[in-house]
Amino acid sequence: YRTCTYVKLREKASGIEFVFISTHLENTGTTEDSVAVATREKQSRALKKIADSFAFVPVIIGGDFNSGSVAKGITPLVTDSRYTDAYEIAADKTGKATYPGKGWRLDYIFVTKDSIAVKSYTVINCNSSNSFPSDHLPVKIQAVISQ
């Protein structure tokens, strides 16, 4: 079983509301395994349905998608005209691979492209003496949200 957690927030100063969704998709098999890819596709459709329920609010979707390619298992989000990969639209980019052992990108942040401008995208390389606190590196974006 996999979960997603979401919260609807409102900035006090501007009154702008947005939704943040965090998820962790199927991680058995490989990034190319057909059963795992099909499972991630199903999970991505469910995730998109939740995000779409907030039709009039900017949405940020982030997490471990366990997909080495945006075309493998997460196409419901990638092909939707409402969402875009924050990496692709970031004005400033630092790093891309989030799985340092293999040099893969498995973690993504998607945003609603009509209401969120991504200023920077950073993969935080937080190793200490070649030791990492997780098997994945964290991703941070700086964004401006409008409504």
Tab-separated table of C-alpha atoms in Angstrom:
chain	number	residue	atom	x	y	z
A	1	TYR	CA	0.000	0.000	0.000
A	2	ARG	CA	1.138	3.532	-0.765
A	3	THR	CA	-0.083	6.820	0.600
A	4	CYS	CA	-0.106	10.464	-0.161
A	5	THR	CA	-0.467	13.273	2.302
A	6	TYR	CA	-1.866	16.633	1.391
A	7	VAL	CA	-2.599	19.930	3.024
A	8	LYS	CA	-4.364	23.083	1.877
A	9	LEU	CA	-2.553	26.196	3.098
A	10	ARG	CA	-3.241	29.923	3.047
A	11	GLU	CA	-0.590	32.604	3.267
A	12	LYS	CA	-1.727	35.121	5.880
A	13	ALA	CA	-0.309	38.246	4.217
A	14	SER	CA	-1.762	37.711	0.720
A	15	GLY	CA	-4.596	35.285	1.385
A	16	ILE	CA	-3.314	33.072	-1.446
A	17	GLU	CA	-4.262	29.435	-0.972
A	18	PHE	CA	-2.393	26.438	-2.364
A	19	VAL	CA	-2.255	22.682	-1.901
A	20	PHE	CA	0.885	20.662	-1.214
A	21	ILE	CA	0.796	16.915	-1.887
A	22	SER	CA	3.588	14.538	-0.849
A	23	THR	CA	3.769	10.951	-2.071
A	24	HIS	CA	5.919	7.843	-2.362
A	25	LEU	CA	5.042	5.565	-5.281
A	26	GLU	CA	5.702	1.860	-5.819
A	27	ASN	CA	9.322	0.907	-5.239
A	28	THR	CA	9.485	-2.823	-5.927
A	29	GLY	CA	11.129	-4.030	-9.107
A	30	THR	CA	13.232	-1.706	-11.209
A	31	THR	CA	12.391	1.621	-12.792
A	32	GLU	CA	11.844	-0.307	-16.047
A	33	ASP	CA	9.931	-3.314	-14.609
A	34	SER	CA	6.565	-3.502	-16.431
A	35	VAL	CA	4.561	-4.511	-13.344
A	36	ALA	CA	6.093	-1.730	-11.223
A	37	VAL	CA	5.589	0.797	-14.050
A	38	ALA	CA	1.924	-0.236	-14.406
A	39	THR	CA	1.450	0.088	-10.636
A	40	ARG	CA	3.023	3.574	-10.627
A	41	GLU	CA	0.751	4.548	-13.546
A	42	LYS	CA	-2.287	3.501	-11.489
A	43	GLN	CA	-0.985	5.340	-8.416
A	44	SER	CA	-0.263	8.440	-10.528
A	45	ARG	CA	-3.825	8.444	-11.858
A	46	ALA	CA	-5.134	8.312	-8.269
A	47	LEU	CA	-2.721	11.087	-7.263
A	48	LYS	CA	-3.836	13.223	-10.221
A	49	LYS	CA	-7.485	12.682	-9.243
A	50	ILE	CA	-6.741	14.051	-5.763
A	51	ALA	CA	-4.815	17.021	-7.198
A	52	ASP	CA	-7.593	17.710	-9.716
A	53	SER	CA	-10.130	17.922	-6.890
A	54	PHE	CA	-8.486	21.273	-6.097
A	55	ALA	CA	-9.360	22.700	-9.518
A	56	PHE	CA	-9.187	26.380	-8.601
A	57	VAL	CA	-6.160	26.297	-6.301
A	58	PRO	CA	-2.446	26.128	-7.202
A	59	VAL	CA	-1.024	22.670	-6.487
A	60	ILE	CA	2.489	21.407	-5.717
A	61	ILE	CA	3.030	17.626	-5.921
A	62	GLY	CA	6.327	16.261	-4.658
A	63	GLY	CA	7.896	13.051	-3.586
A	64	ASP	CA	9.603	9.816	-4.467
A	65	PHE	CA	8.068	8.673	-7.751
A	66	ASN	CA	10.587	5.829	-8.173
A	67	SER	CA	10.683	6.558	-11.865
A	68	GLY	CA	14.018	7.033	-13.587
A	69	SER	CA	12.229	8.629	-16.510
A	70	VAL	CA	9.185	10.875	-16.470
A	71	ALA	CA	7.746	8.596	-19.130
A	72	LYS	CA	7.941	5.464	-16.964
A	73	GLY	CA	4.986	5.242	-14.642
A	74	ILE	CA	4.063	8.853	-14.005
A	75	THR	CA	2.656	9.878	-17.391
A	76	PRO	CA	-0.763	10.886	-15.987
A	77	LEU	CA	0.969	13.880	-14.377
A	78	VAL	CA	3.496	14.507	-17.129
A	79	THR	CA	1.026	14.559	-20.002
A	80	ASP	CA	-1.630	16.635	-18.243
A	81	SER	CA	-1.724	20.220	-19.463
A	82	ARG	CA	-2.274	21.543	-15.916
A	83	TYR	CA	0.960	20.263	-14.333
A	84	THR	CA	4.603	20.620	-15.230
A	85	ASP	CA	7.892	19.344	-13.868
A	86	ALA	CA	9.401	22.099	-11.694
A	87	TYR	CA	12.867	21.199	-12.981
A	88	GLU	CA	11.836	21.976	-16.555
A	89	ILE	CA	10.578	25.495	-15.804
A	90	ALA	CA	13.026	26.539	-13.071
A	91	ALA	CA	14.966	29.705	-13.871
A	92	ASP	CA	17.971	28.422	-11.877
A	93	LYS	CA	18.849	24.712	-11.552
A	94	THR	CA	21.380	23.004	-9.283
A	95	GLY	CA	21.658	19.233	-9.659
A	96	LYS	CA	19.215	16.751	-11.122
A	97	ALA	CA	19.959	13.197	-9.921
A	98	THR	CA	18.321	12.372	-6.584
A	99	TYR	CA	19.535	8.783	-6.275
A	100	PRO	CA	23.283	9.313	-5.883
A	101	GLY	CA	24.309	5.658	-6.034
A	102	LYS	CA	23.088	5.333	-9.614
A	103	GLY	CA	22.907	8.955	-10.770
A	104	TRP	CA	19.161	8.613	-11.382
A	105	ARG	CA	16.415	11.127	-10.838
A	106	LEU	CA	13.624	9.385	-8.921
A	107	ASP	CA	12.183	12.338	-7.008
A	108	TYR	CA	10.112	15.043	-8.668
A	109	ILE	CA	8.149	18.172	-7.930
A	110	PHE	CA	5.229	19.001	-10.201
A	111	VAL	CA	3.432	22.352	-10.093
A	112	THR	CA	0.382	23.869	-11.702
A	113	LYS	CA	1.990	25.782	-14.516
A	114	ASP	CA	-0.600	28.534	-14.826
A	115	SER	CA	-0.184	29.713	-11.231
A	116	ILE	CA	3.300	28.791	-10.001
A	117	ALA	CA	6.568	30.257	-11.287
A	118	VAL	CA	9.608	28.235	-10.200
A	119	LYS	CA	12.559	30.511	-9.487
A	120	SER	CA	15.028	27.798	-8.462
A	121	TYR	CA	15.309	24.021	-8.272
A	122	THR	CA	18.004	22.503	-6.056
A	123	VAL	CA	18.985	18.931	-5.306
A	124	ILE	CA	20.594	19.192	-1.898
A	125	ASN	CA	23.784	17.145	-1.751
A	126	CYS	CA	23.991	16.625	1.985
A	127	ASN	CA	26.600	13.926	2.220
A	128	SER	CA	29.030	13.873	5.069
A	129	SER	CA	32.153	11.803	4.548
A	130	ASN	CA	30.436	9.984	1.678
A	131	SER	CA	27.502	9.096	3.945
A	132	PHE	CA	23.928	10.155	3.205
A	133	PRO	CA	21.001	10.441	5.654
A	134	SER	CA	18.781	8.674	3.081
A	135	ASP	CA	19.181	6.719	-0.143
A	136	HIS	CA	17.692	9.743	-1.961
A	137	LEU	CA	18.719	13.381	-1.968
A	138	PRO	CA	16.155	16.044	-1.026
A	139	VAL	CA	14.830	18.518	-3.582
A	140	LYS	CA	13.981	22.133	-2.827
A	141	ILE	CA	12.256	24.710	-4.989
A	142	GLN	CA	11.706	28.412	-4.568
A	143	ALA	CA	8.490	29.466	-6.218
A	144	VAL	CA	6.091	32.351	-6.561
A	145	ILE	CA	2.427	31.397	-6.331
A	146	SER	CA	-0.333	33.497	-7.831
A	147	GLN	CA	-4.066	32.939	-7.905
